[in-house]
Amino acid sequence: MEDIKRQLTHSSKATKQDRYGKAIAFFCTFLIGLLVVSILYLVASRGLATFFKDHVSVWDFLTKQNWNPSQVDKNGSPLVGALPMIVGSFSVTIFSAVLATPFAIAMALFMTEIEPRRGTKFLQPVIELLVGIPSVVYGFVGLTIVVPVVRTVFGGTGFGILSGTLVLFVMVLPTITSMYVDSLRAVPRFYREASLALGATRWQTIYKVVLRASIPGLLTAIIFGMARAFGEALAVQMVIGNASLLPHNLISPASTLTSVLTTGMGNTVMGTLPNNALWSLALILLLMSLCFNLIVRYIGKKGRMAK
Amino acid sequence: MVNVITTHNVRLYYGDKEALHGIDLDFPKQKITALIGPSGSGKSTFLRCLNRMNDLTPGVTITGSFKLDGKDIYSPKTDVVELRKKVGMVFQQPNPFPFSVFENVAFGLRLAGIRDRKLIQERVETSLKQAAVWDEVKDKLNDNALSFSGGQQQRICIARVLAVQPEIILMDEPTSALDPVSAGKIEDLLLDIQDKFTIAIVTHNMQQASRISDRTAFFLDGKLVETGLTKQLFIAPKQESTSDYLNGKFG
């Protein structure tokens, strides 16, 4: 009797292990959470210093076109107009996503619907390879091939948004494709069966059921691709020309938020306005990726499929 | 009695393994034929031969003769798309598309190239009424079909098949995922529409077979053991194995 009582009132070895495991998991989660909060705090405190300490107006920062943080204009306010970079970042992001999406859809359909076995066998390694290539290699290839080709075909220096778009296109293509492949595979088999059983051809089934059911997945994939394009620094910096001018066409040198950050990083002194202005750019980047994340979550919530 | 589908000496192989061992079964027009038997006895496999759904499974070989209104179902000249419009299918799991109720039911009509909006609306309404789900969905035609209960979803799926106006409807355990009340509604609707369609239903529920079917076929281990009028088969089965199965003595 006493034995049973003791057994029941004392935690067993398994229960203790369970508790330890939980504690470790919570601790790790807490650590990561703390890390994220610290990063947010650091970027925000530096990034906002431009506006609070150096009294640059947010509106001017977002809409003025003159970027030269170490200089001041006639009125004595610093030249920190980030519009050219914001426009540059958004253009390369949107153009590369628009360009990559049809290719990604075609590749994903080929791999899942049209030729699942051979398609996956050949394209899967190709995609994995494309993901694994370091971005400096993309930039280097862009610099030696894309830039001269753009220069020969369209004139100008060859540096600019078009070259940036083309390089980013190759970089986001595997992201969008592999994510879309996953969501096509998640379309339940019984949707296809139901459609075929109603007398649909294979093609009708693909575009009336499979594509339609996977639209949320496609949007998520595109946004992930855009997030990658938006945050890519090195490869873009190598081919875009790095002129902080508002781009008027696709083949004149321009710049993005990331390219200005990487080029300017080493040339500023901590705590000064030029440095704070760079942190503000970083803050915009951070906020944008937060936006991308929220959109992805929203779409994921809306477009849930049947199990 | 006219037979819509006649089959003779049907054999089906998964690779080298024979799964159906020579089946002869006919489906009389505007009657409900129930296919009963334990799991793995081949009744669903046989059913899926009739609209060539087994074509989608790799490694399947089918021999024997299948005739729909006298025409060979497996002839190379047969248009599978046309065949499947004549031979509709309802699956075990309710599988509406993640679209609105209206789009679900109109799906087959749009495939058939019908553009006339008024005709589509009429057909959608008639089909949903035939499937006894109209009263429950008529104010929610634009809601996602997945937002309805399992029983309603299954009736929407039946409406989706009825809208194409097939000759014969294959049902692969259509009520096994549903509660008894929903299942009862589907049985009632089958009895209502049986004078317009020929129905083949696979079921594990023997009471269901005895309630709704005109004829019953008993499958065991890939063979058709016995077939006949439902009443006769249930009251006086000719084969011992049929009797054992009906009385729950097997295995």
Coordinates of C-alpha atoms in Angstrom, one line a residue:
Chain A
M1 CA 0.0 0.0 0.0
E2 CA 2.7 2.4 1.1
D3 CA 4.7 1.4 -2.0
I4 CA 1.9 2.2 -4.4
K5 CA 1.3 5.5 -2.6
R6 CA 4.9 6.5 -3.0
Q7 CA 5.0 5.5 -6.6
L8 CA 1.9 7.6 -7.4
T9 CA 2.9 10.7 -5.5
H10 CA 6.5 10.9 -6.8
S11 CA 7.2 11.8 -10.4
S12 CA 8.7 9.1 -12.5
K13 CA 11.9 9.3 -14.5
A14 CA 9.9 9.8 -17.7
T15 CA 8.0 12.7 -16.1
K16 CA 11.2 14.4 -15.0
Q17 CA 12.7 14.0 -18.4
D18 CA 9.6 15.5 -19.9
R19 CA 10.0 18.5 -17.5
Y20 CA 13.7 19.0 -18.4
G21 CA 12.9 18.8 -22.1
K22 CA 10.2 21.3 -21.8
A23 CA 12.5 23.7 -19.8
I24 CA 15.2 23.4 -22.4
A25 CA 12.8 24.1 -25.2
F26 CA 11.3 27.1 -23.4
F27 CA 14.8 28.5 -22.6
C28 CA 15.8 28.2 -26.3
T29 CA 12.6 29.8 -27.5
F30 CA 13.1 32.6 -24.9
L31 CA 16.6 33.2 -26.1
I32 CA 15.6 33.5 -29.8
G33 CA 12.7 35.8 -28.8
L34 CA 15.1 37.9 -26.9
L35 CA 17.5 38.0 -29.8
V36 CA 14.7 39.2 -32.2
V37 CA 13.6 41.9 -29.8
S38 CA 17.2 43.1 -29.3
I39 CA 17.7 43.3 -33.0
L40 CA 14.5 45.2 -33.5
Y41 CA 15.4 47.5 -30.6
L42 CA 18.9 48.2 -32.0
V43 CA 17.8 48.9 -35.5
A44 CA 14.8 51.0 -34.3
S45 CA 16.8 53.1 -31.8
R46 CA 19.5 53.9 -34.3
G47 CA 17.1 54.3 -37.2
L48 CA 14.8 56.6 -35.4
A49 CA 17.7 58.7 -34.1
T50 CA 17.8 60.3 -37.6
F51 CA 14.3 61.7 -37.0
F52 CA 14.4 62.4 -33.3
K53 CA 18.0 63.4 -32.6
D54 CA 18.9 64.9 -36.0
H55 CA 15.4 66.3 -36.6
V56 CA 15.0 65.1 -40.1
S57 CA 11.4 64.9 -41.0
V58 CA 10.1 61.4 -41.9
W59 CA 8.3 62.8 -44.9
D60 CA 11.4 64.5 -46.3
F61 CA 13.3 61.2 -45.7
L62 CA 10.8 59.2 -47.7
T63 CA 10.2 61.7 -50.5
K64 CA 13.3 63.8 -51.1
Q65 CA 15.6 62.7 -53.9
N66 CA 18.9 63.9 -52.8
W67 CA 21.1 61.5 -50.9
N68 CA 24.3 62.9 -49.5
P69 CA 24.2 62.6 -45.7
S70 CA 27.5 64.3 -45.1
Q71 CA 26.3 67.6 -46.8
V72 CA 23.6 70.0 -45.9
D73 CA 21.3 72.0 -48.2
K74 CA 20.9 75.8 -48.2
N75 CA 18.6 75.7 -45.2
G76 CA 21.1 73.7 -43.3
S77 CA 19.1 70.5 -43.2
P78 CA 21.0 67.3 -44.2
L79 CA 20.6 65.8 -47.6
V80 CA 19.0 62.5 -46.7
G81 CA 16.3 61.8 -49.3
A82 CA 15.9 58.1 -49.6
L83 CA 13.3 58.1 -52.4
P84 CA 15.7 56.9 -55.1
M85 CA 16.7 53.9 -53.1
I86 CA 13.1 53.0 -52.1
V87 CA 12.1 53.3 -55.8
G88 CA 15.1 51.2 -56.8
S89 CA 14.4 48.5 -54.3
F90 CA 10.8 48.2 -55.1
S91 CA 11.4 48.2 -58.9
V92 CA 14.0 45.4 -58.9
T93 CA 11.8 43.4 -56.5
I94 CA 8.6 43.8 -58.4
F95 CA 10.1 43.4 -61.9
S96 CA 12.1 40.3 -60.9
A97 CA 9.0 38.7 -59.2
V98 CA 6.8 39.5 -62.3
L99 CA 9.5 38.0 -64.6
A100 CA 10.1 34.9 -62.5
T101 CA 6.5 34.0 -61.7
P102 CA 5.5 32.6 -65.1
F103 CA 8.7 30.5 -65.3
A104 CA 8.2 29.3 -61.8
I105 CA 4.6 28.3 -62.5
A106 CA 5.6 26.4 -65.6
M107 CA 8.5 24.6 -63.8
A108 CA 6.4 23.7 -60.8
L109 CA 3.5 22.4 -63.0
F110 CA 6.0 20.4 -65.0
M111 CA 7.5 18.9 -61.9
T112 CA 4.2 18.0 -60.2
E113 CA 1.5 17.5 -62.8
I114 CA 3.0 16.9 -66.2
E115 CA 6.1 14.8 -65.7
P116 CA 6.3 14.2 -61.9
R117 CA 9.0 11.5 -62.0
R118 CA 11.5 12.8 -64.6
G119 CA 10.7 16.4 -63.9
T120 CA 11.5 16.1 -60.3
K121 CA 14.6 14.0 -61.0
F122 CA 16.1 16.6 -63.2
L123 CA 14.7 19.9 -62.0
Q124 CA 15.0 19.3 -58.2
P125 CA 18.9 19.2 -58.3
V126 CA 18.9 22.2 -60.6
I127 CA 16.7 24.2 -58.2
E128 CA 18.8 23.2 -55.2
L129 CA 21.9 24.2 -57.0
L130 CA 20.5 27.6 -57.9
V131 CA 19.6 28.2 -54.2
G132 CA 23.0 27.1 -53.1
I133 CA 25.1 29.4 -55.3
P134 CA 26.5 32.3 -53.2
S135 CA 25.1 35.7 -54.1
V136 CA 28.6 37.1 -54.9
V137 CA 28.8 34.5 -57.7
Y138 CA 25.5 35.7 -59.1
G139 CA 26.8 39.3 -58.9
F140 CA 30.1 38.4 -60.6
V141 CA 28.3 36.5 -63.4
G142 CA 25.9 39.5 -63.7
L143 CA 28.8 41.9 -63.9
T144 CA 30.7 39.9 -66.6
I145 CA 27.7 38.8 -68.7
V146 CA 24.4 40.6 -68.0
V147 CA 25.9 44.1 -67.8
P148 CA 27.8 43.9 -71.1
V149 CA 24.8 42.3 -72.8
V150 CA 22.4 45.0 -71.5
R151 CA 25.0 47.6 -72.6
T152 CA 25.2 46.2 -76.1
V153 CA 21.5 45.7 -76.6
F154 CA 20.0 48.7 -74.9
G155 CA 22.9 51.2 -74.7
G156 CA 24.0 53.2 -71.7
T157 CA 26.5 51.8 -69.2
G158 CA 24.7 48.5 -68.7
F159 CA 24.4 49.1 -65.0
G160 CA 20.9 49.7 -63.8
I161 CA 17.6 48.3 -62.7
L162 CA 17.3 46.0 -65.8
S163 CA 20.6 44.3 -64.9
G164 CA 19.6 44.1 -61.3
T165 CA 16.2 42.6 -62.3
L166 CA 17.8 40.0 -64.5
V167 CA 20.2 38.8 -61.8
L168 CA 17.5 38.8 -59.2
F169 CA 15.2 36.9 -61.5
V170 CA 17.6 33.9 -61.5
M171 CA 18.0 34.2 -57.8
V172 CA 14.3 34.3 -56.9
L173 CA 13.2 31.7 -59.5
P174 CA 14.2 28.7 -57.4
T175 CA 12.6 30.2 -54.2
I176 CA 9.3 30.7 -55.9
T177 CA 9.4 27.4 -57.8
S178 CA 10.3 25.2 -54.9
M179 CA 7.7 26.8 -52.6
Y180 CA 5.0 26.6 -55.3
V181 CA 5.9 22.9 -55.9
D182 CA 5.2 22.3 -52.3
S183 CA 1.8 23.9 -52.4
L184 CA 0.9 22.1 -55.7
R185 CA 1.8 18.8 -53.9
A186 CA -0.5 19.9 -51.1
V187 CA -3.5 20.1 -53.4
P188 CA -5.3 16.9 -52.4
R189 CA -5.4 14.1 -54.9
F190 CA -9.1 13.9 -54.6
Y191 CA -9.6 17.3 -56.1
R192 CA -7.9 15.9 -59.2
E193 CA -10.0 12.7 -59.1
A194 CA -13.2 14.6 -58.7
S195 CA -12.4 16.8 -61.6
L196 CA -11.4 13.9 -63.9
A197 CA -14.4 11.9 -62.9
L198 CA -16.6 14.8 -64.0
G199 CA -15.2 14.5 -67.5
A200 CA -12.4 17.1 -67.3
T201 CA -9.3 16.6 -69.4
R202 CA -5.9 16.7 -67.7
W203 CA -5.3 20.3 -68.8
Q204 CA -8.8 21.4 -67.6
T205 CA -8.1 19.8 -64.3
I206 CA -4.8 21.6 -64.0
Y207 CA -6.0 25.1 -64.8
K208 CA -9.6 24.9 -63.4
V209 CA -8.9 23.0 -60.2
V210 CA -5.2 22.6 -59.3
L211 CA -4.1 26.1 -60.2
R212 CA -7.1 27.7 -58.7
A213 CA -6.9 25.7 -55.5
S214 CA -3.2 26.6 -55.2
I215 CA -3.5 30.4 -55.7
P216 CA -2.9 31.2 -52.0
G217 CA 0.2 29.0 -52.2
L218 CA 1.4 30.8 -55.3
L219 CA 0.9 34.2 -53.7
T220 CA 2.9 33.1 -50.7
A221 CA 5.7 31.8 -52.9
I222 CA 5.8 35.0 -54.8
I223 CA 6.0 37.1 -51.7
F224 CA 8.8 34.9 -50.3
G225 CA 10.6 35.5 -53.6
M226 CA 10.0 39.2 -53.3
A227 CA 11.3 39.2 -49.7
R228 CA 14.5 37.5 -50.9
A229 CA 14.8 40.0 -53.8
F230 CA 14.2 43.0 -51.5
G231 CA 16.8 41.9 -49.1
E232 CA 19.5 40.8 -51.5
A233 CA 22.4 43.2 -51.3
L234 CA 25.7 42.0 -52.8
A235 CA 24.6 40.7 -56.2
V236 CA 22.4 43.7 -56.8
Q237 CA 25.1 46.1 -55.7
M238 CA 27.5 44.7 -58.2
V239 CA 25.2 45.3 -61.2
I240 CA 23.0 48.2 -60.4
G241 CA 25.5 51.1 -60.7
N242 CA 25.1 52.5 -57.2
A243 CA 24.1 56.1 -58.2
S244 CA 21.6 57.5 -55.7
L245 CA 19.5 59.1 -58.5
L246 CA 15.8 58.6 -59.0
P247 CA 15.7 56.1 -61.8
H248 CA 14.0 57.4 -64.9
N249 CA 14.6 54.4 -67.1
L250 CA 15.7 50.8 -66.6
I251 CA 19.2 51.1 -67.9
S252 CA 20.6 54.1 -66.1
P253 CA 22.6 53.5 -62.9
A254 CA 20.4 53.4 -59.8
S255 CA 20.7 52.1 -56.2
T256 CA 18.7 50.1 -53.7
L257 CA 18.3 50.3 -50.0
T258 CA 20.6 47.4 -49.5
S259 CA 23.3 48.5 -52.0
V260 CA 23.6 51.9 -50.3
L261 CA 23.9 50.2 -47.0
T262 CA 26.7 47.9 -48.1
T263 CA 28.6 50.6 -49.9
G264 CA 28.1 53.2 -47.1
M265 CA 28.6 51.0 -44.1
G266 CA 32.4 51.3 -43.8
N267 CA 32.6 55.1 -44.5
T268 CA 30.6 56.5 -41.6
V269 CA 31.2 57.1 -37.9
M270 CA 28.9 55.6 -35.3
G271 CA 26.5 58.1 -33.8
T272 CA 26.8 60.7 -36.6
L273 CA 24.0 61.6 -38.9
P274 CA 25.4 59.8 -42.0
N275 CA 25.5 56.6 -39.9
N276 CA 22.1 57.1 -38.4
A277 CA 20.7 57.7 -41.9
L278 CA 22.0 54.3 -42.9
W279 CA 20.3 52.8 -39.9
S280 CA 17.1 54.4 -41.0
L281 CA 17.4 52.6 -44.3
A282 CA 17.9 49.4 -42.4
L283 CA 14.8 50.1 -40.5
I284 CA 12.8 50.5 -43.7
L285 CA 14.2 47.1 -44.9
L286 CA 13.2 45.5 -41.6
L287 CA 9.7 46.9 -41.7
M288 CA 9.3 45.8 -45.2
S289 CA 10.3 42.2 -44.4
L290 CA 7.9 42.4 -41.5
C291 CA 5.2 43.5 -44.0
F292 CA 6.0 40.6 -46.3
N293 CA 5.7 38.2 -43.4
L294 CA 2.4 39.5 -42.3
I295 CA 1.0 39.3 -45.8
V296 CA 2.2 35.7 -46.1
R297 CA 0.5 34.8 -42.8
Y298 CA -2.7 36.5 -43.8
I299 CA -2.8 34.6 -47.1
G300 CA -2.0 31.4 -45.3
K301 CA -4.9 31.9 -43.0
K302 CA -7.4 32.7 -45.7
G303 CA -6.5 30.1 -48.2
R304 CA -6.5 26.9 -46.2
M305 CA -7.4 23.8 -48.2
A306 CA -9.3 20.7 -47.1
K307 CA -7.1 18.0 -45.7
Chain B
M1 CA -34.8 -5.5 -68.3
V2 CA -32.3 -3.4 -70.2
N3 CA -28.7 -3.4 -69.0
V4 CA -26.8 -0.1 -69.1
I5 CA -23.5 -1.6 -68.4
T6 CA -22.5 -5.2 -69.0
T7 CA -19.2 -6.7 -68.1
H8 CA -17.7 -10.0 -68.9
N9 CA -14.7 -11.9 -67.5
V10 CA -13.1 -8.8 -66.0
R11 CA -9.6 -9.4 -64.7
L12 CA -7.5 -6.7 -63.2
Y13 CA -3.8 -6.9 -62.4
Y14 CA -1.6 -4.8 -60.2
G15 CA 1.7 -5.5 -61.9
D16 CA 1.7 -9.3 -62.0
K17 CA -0.8 -9.8 -59.2
E18 CA -4.3 -10.6 -60.2
A19 CA -6.8 -8.7 -58.1
L20 CA -10.0 -9.4 -59.9
H21 CA -10.5 -12.9 -61.0
G22 CA -13.0 -12.9 -63.9
I23 CA -16.1 -10.9 -63.0
D24 CA -19.4 -10.9 -64.9
L25 CA -21.8 -8.2 -63.6
D26 CA -24.5 -6.3 -65.3
F27 CA -26.2 -3.1 -64.2
P28 CA -29.9 -2.9 -65.1
K29 CA -31.3 0.5 -66.2
Q30 CA -32.8 2.7 -63.5
K31 CA -32.1 0.3 -60.8
I32 CA -29.8 0.5 -57.8
T33 CA -27.2 -2.2 -57.7
A34 CA -25.3 -2.6 -54.4
L35 CA -21.8 -4.1 -54.3
I36 CA -21.1 -5.6 -50.9
G37 CA -18.2 -7.6 -49.4
P38 CA -15.3 -7.2 -47.0
S39 CA -12.5 -4.7 -47.4
G40 CA -10.1 -5.7 -50.1
S41 CA -12.6 -7.9 -51.9
G42 CA -12.3 -5.8 -55.0
K43 CA -15.6 -4.1 -55.2
S44 CA -14.2 -0.5 -55.2
T45 CA -11.6 -1.6 -57.7
F46 CA -14.2 -3.1 -59.9
L47 CA -16.4 0.1 -59.6
R48 CA -13.4 2.3 -60.6
C49 CA -13.0 0.2 -63.8
L50 CA -16.4 1.4 -65.0
N51 CA -15.3 5.0 -65.5
R52 CA -11.7 4.1 -66.1
M53 CA -10.5 5.8 -63.0
N54 CA -8.0 2.9 -62.6
D55 CA -6.2 4.3 -65.7
L56 CA -4.7 6.9 -63.3
T57 CA -3.1 4.2 -61.1
P58 CA 0.3 3.1 -62.6
G59 CA 0.9 -0.6 -63.2
V60 CA -2.7 -1.6 -63.6
T61 CA -3.7 -3.9 -66.4
I62 CA -7.4 -4.7 -67.1
T63 CA -8.8 -7.4 -69.4
G64 CA -12.3 -8.5 -70.2
S65 CA -15.2 -6.8 -71.8
F66 CA -17.0 -3.7 -70.5
K67 CA -19.9 -2.4 -72.5
L68 CA -21.8 0.9 -71.9
D69 CA -25.0 0.8 -74.1
G70 CA -23.3 -1.8 -76.2
K71 CA -20.2 0.3 -76.8
D72 CA -16.8 -0.9 -75.6
I73 CA -15.6 1.2 -72.6
Y74 CA -12.0 0.2 -73.1
S75 CA -11.8 0.5 -76.9
P76 CA -8.9 2.7 -78.0
K77 CA -11.6 4.8 -79.8
T78 CA -13.4 5.6 -76.6
D79 CA -13.2 9.2 -75.5
V80 CA -12.5 8.9 -71.8
V81 CA -13.8 12.4 -71.2
E82 CA -17.1 11.6 -72.9
L83 CA -17.3 8.3 -71.0
R84 CA -16.8 10.0 -67.6
K85 CA -19.6 12.5 -68.5
K86 CA -21.9 9.5 -68.9
V87 CA -20.6 7.6 -65.9
G88 CA -20.5 9.9 -62.9
M89 CA -18.8 9.1 -59.7
V90 CA -19.3 10.0 -56.0
F91 CA -16.4 9.3 -53.7
Q92 CA -16.1 8.0 -50.2
Q93 CA -14.8 11.3 -48.7
P94 CA -16.9 14.3 -49.6
N95 CA -14.6 16.1 -52.0
P96 CA -16.0 19.4 -53.1
F97 CA -13.6 21.9 -54.7
P98 CA -12.6 24.8 -52.5
F99 CA -14.9 27.0 -54.5
S100 CA -18.4 28.3 -53.9
V101 CA -21.3 25.9 -53.9
F102 CA -22.5 27.3 -57.2
E103 CA -19.1 26.9 -58.9
N104 CA -18.9 23.4 -57.6
V105 CA -22.2 22.3 -59.2
A106 CA -21.6 24.3 -62.3
F107 CA -18.1 22.9 -62.8
G108 CA -19.2 20.0 -65.1
L109 CA -21.5 22.2 -67.1
R110 CA -18.7 24.7 -67.7
L111 CA -16.4 21.8 -68.8
A112 CA -19.1 20.8 -71.2
G113 CA -18.8 24.2 -72.7
I114 CA -22.2 25.5 -71.6
R115 CA -22.1 29.3 -71.6
D116 CA -25.8 30.2 -71.2
R117 CA -26.0 31.6 -67.7
K118 CA -29.7 31.0 -67.3
L119 CA -29.3 27.4 -68.3
I120 CA -26.5 26.9 -65.8
Q121 CA -28.5 28.5 -63.0
E122 CA -31.4 26.3 -63.8
R123 CA -29.4 23.1 -63.9
V124 CA -27.6 24.1 -60.6
E125 CA -30.9 24.6 -58.9
T126 CA -32.5 21.4 -60.2
S127 CA -29.4 19.3 -59.3
L128 CA -29.2 20.7 -55.8
K129 CA -32.9 20.0 -55.4
Q130 CA -32.5 16.5 -56.6
A131 CA -29.6 16.1 -54.2
A132 CA -32.0 17.2 -51.4
V133 CA -29.6 20.0 -50.3
W134 CA -31.2 23.0 -52.0
D135 CA -33.1 24.2 -48.9
E136 CA -29.9 24.2 -46.9
V137 CA -27.7 26.0 -49.4
K138 CA -30.1 28.2 -51.5
D139 CA -29.2 31.4 -49.5
K140 CA -25.5 30.5 -49.4
L141 CA -24.7 29.6 -53.0
N142 CA -21.7 31.8 -53.0
D143 CA -20.2 30.4 -49.8
N144 CA -17.2 28.1 -50.0
A145 CA -18.5 24.6 -50.2
L146 CA -16.0 23.5 -47.6
S147 CA -17.8 25.6 -45.0
F148 CA -20.7 23.1 -44.9
S149 CA -21.0 19.9 -42.9
G150 CA -19.8 16.6 -44.2
G151 CA -23.3 15.4 -45.1
Q152 CA -24.1 18.6 -46.9
Q153 CA -20.7 18.5 -48.7
Q154 CA -21.5 15.0 -49.9
R155 CA -24.9 16.0 -51.2
I156 CA -23.3 19.0 -53.0
C157 CA -20.9 16.5 -54.6
I158 CA -23.9 14.4 -55.6
A159 CA -25.5 17.5 -57.1
R160 CA -22.3 18.2 -58.9
V161 CA -22.5 14.8 -60.6
L162 CA -26.2 15.1 -61.3
A163 CA -25.8 18.4 -63.0
V164 CA -23.8 16.7 -65.8
Q165 CA -26.8 14.4 -66.3
P166 CA -25.0 11.1 -66.4
E167 CA -26.6 7.8 -67.3
I168 CA -25.1 5.9 -64.5
I169 CA -23.7 7.1 -61.2
L170 CA -21.0 5.1 -59.4
M171 CA -20.9 5.6 -55.6
D172 CA -17.9 4.4 -53.7
E173 CA -19.1 4.1 -50.1
P174 CA -20.7 7.5 -50.2
T175 CA -22.0 7.4 -46.6
S176 CA -19.2 5.7 -44.8
A177 CA -17.7 9.0 -43.6
L178 CA -21.1 10.4 -42.5
D179 CA -23.2 10.1 -39.4
P180 CA -26.5 8.0 -39.6
V181 CA -28.7 11.0 -40.1
S182 CA -26.7 12.4 -43.0
A183 CA -26.4 8.9 -44.4
G184 CA -30.2 8.5 -44.2
K185 CA -30.7 11.7 -46.2
I186 CA -28.5 10.4 -48.9
E187 CA -30.3 7.1 -49.0
D188 CA -33.6 8.9 -49.3
L189 CA -32.3 11.0 -52.2
L190 CA -31.0 7.9 -54.0
L191 CA -34.5 6.4 -53.8
D192 CA -35.9 9.7 -55.1
I193 CA -33.7 9.8 -58.2
Q194 CA -33.5 6.1 -59.0
D195 CA -36.1 6.4 -61.7
K196 CA -33.9 8.8 -63.6
F197 CA -30.5 7.3 -63.2
T198 CA -28.8 3.9 -63.0
I199 CA -26.9 3.6 -59.7
A200 CA -24.1 1.4 -58.6
I201 CA -23.2 1.7 -54.9
V202 CA -20.4 0.1 -53.0
T203 CA -21.3 -0.1 -49.3
H204 CA -20.1 -1.8 -46.2
N205 CA -23.4 -1.2 -44.6
M206 CA -25.6 -4.3 -45.3
Q207 CA -28.7 -2.7 -43.9
Q208 CA -28.1 0.1 -46.3
A209 CA -27.8 -2.3 -49.2
S210 CA -31.0 -4.1 -48.2
R211 CA -32.9 -0.8 -47.7
I212 CA -32.1 0.9 -51.0
S213 CA -30.9 -1.6 -53.6
D214 CA -32.8 -3.6 -56.2
R215 CA -30.0 -5.9 -56.8
T216 CA -27.0 -6.9 -54.7
A217 CA -23.7 -8.4 -55.7
F218 CA -21.4 -10.0 -53.1
F219 CA -17.7 -9.8 -53.7
L220 CA -15.1 -11.9 -51.9
D221 CA -11.3 -12.1 -52.5
G222 CA -11.6 -10.5 -56.0
K223 CA -14.4 -12.9 -57.1
L224 CA -18.0 -12.2 -57.6
V225 CA -19.6 -14.9 -55.4
E226 CA -23.2 -14.2 -55.9
T227 CA -25.6 -11.7 -57.5
G228 CA -29.3 -11.4 -57.5
L229 CA -32.3 -9.5 -56.4
T230 CA -31.6 -7.9 -53.1
K231 CA -34.5 -9.6 -51.3
Q232 CA -33.6 -13.0 -52.5
L233 CA -30.0 -12.6 -51.8
F234 CA -30.6 -11.4 -48.3
I235 CA -33.3 -13.9 -47.4
A236 CA -32.1 -17.0 -49.2
P237 CA -28.5 -16.7 -50.3
K238 CA -27.4 -19.5 -52.5
Q239 CA -23.8 -19.6 -51.5
E240 CA -22.6 -20.5 -48.0
S241 CA -20.0 -17.7 -48.0
T242 CA -22.7 -15.1 -48.8
S243 CA -24.8 -16.4 -45.9
D244 CA -21.8 -16.4 -43.6
Y245 CA -20.9 -12.8 -44.5
L246 CA -24.5 -11.6 -44.1
N247 CA -24.7 -13.3 -40.7
G248 CA -21.3 -11.9 -39.6
K249 CA -19.6 -15.3 -39.7
F250 CA -16.3 -14.9 -41.6
G251 CA -12.7 -14.7 -41.1

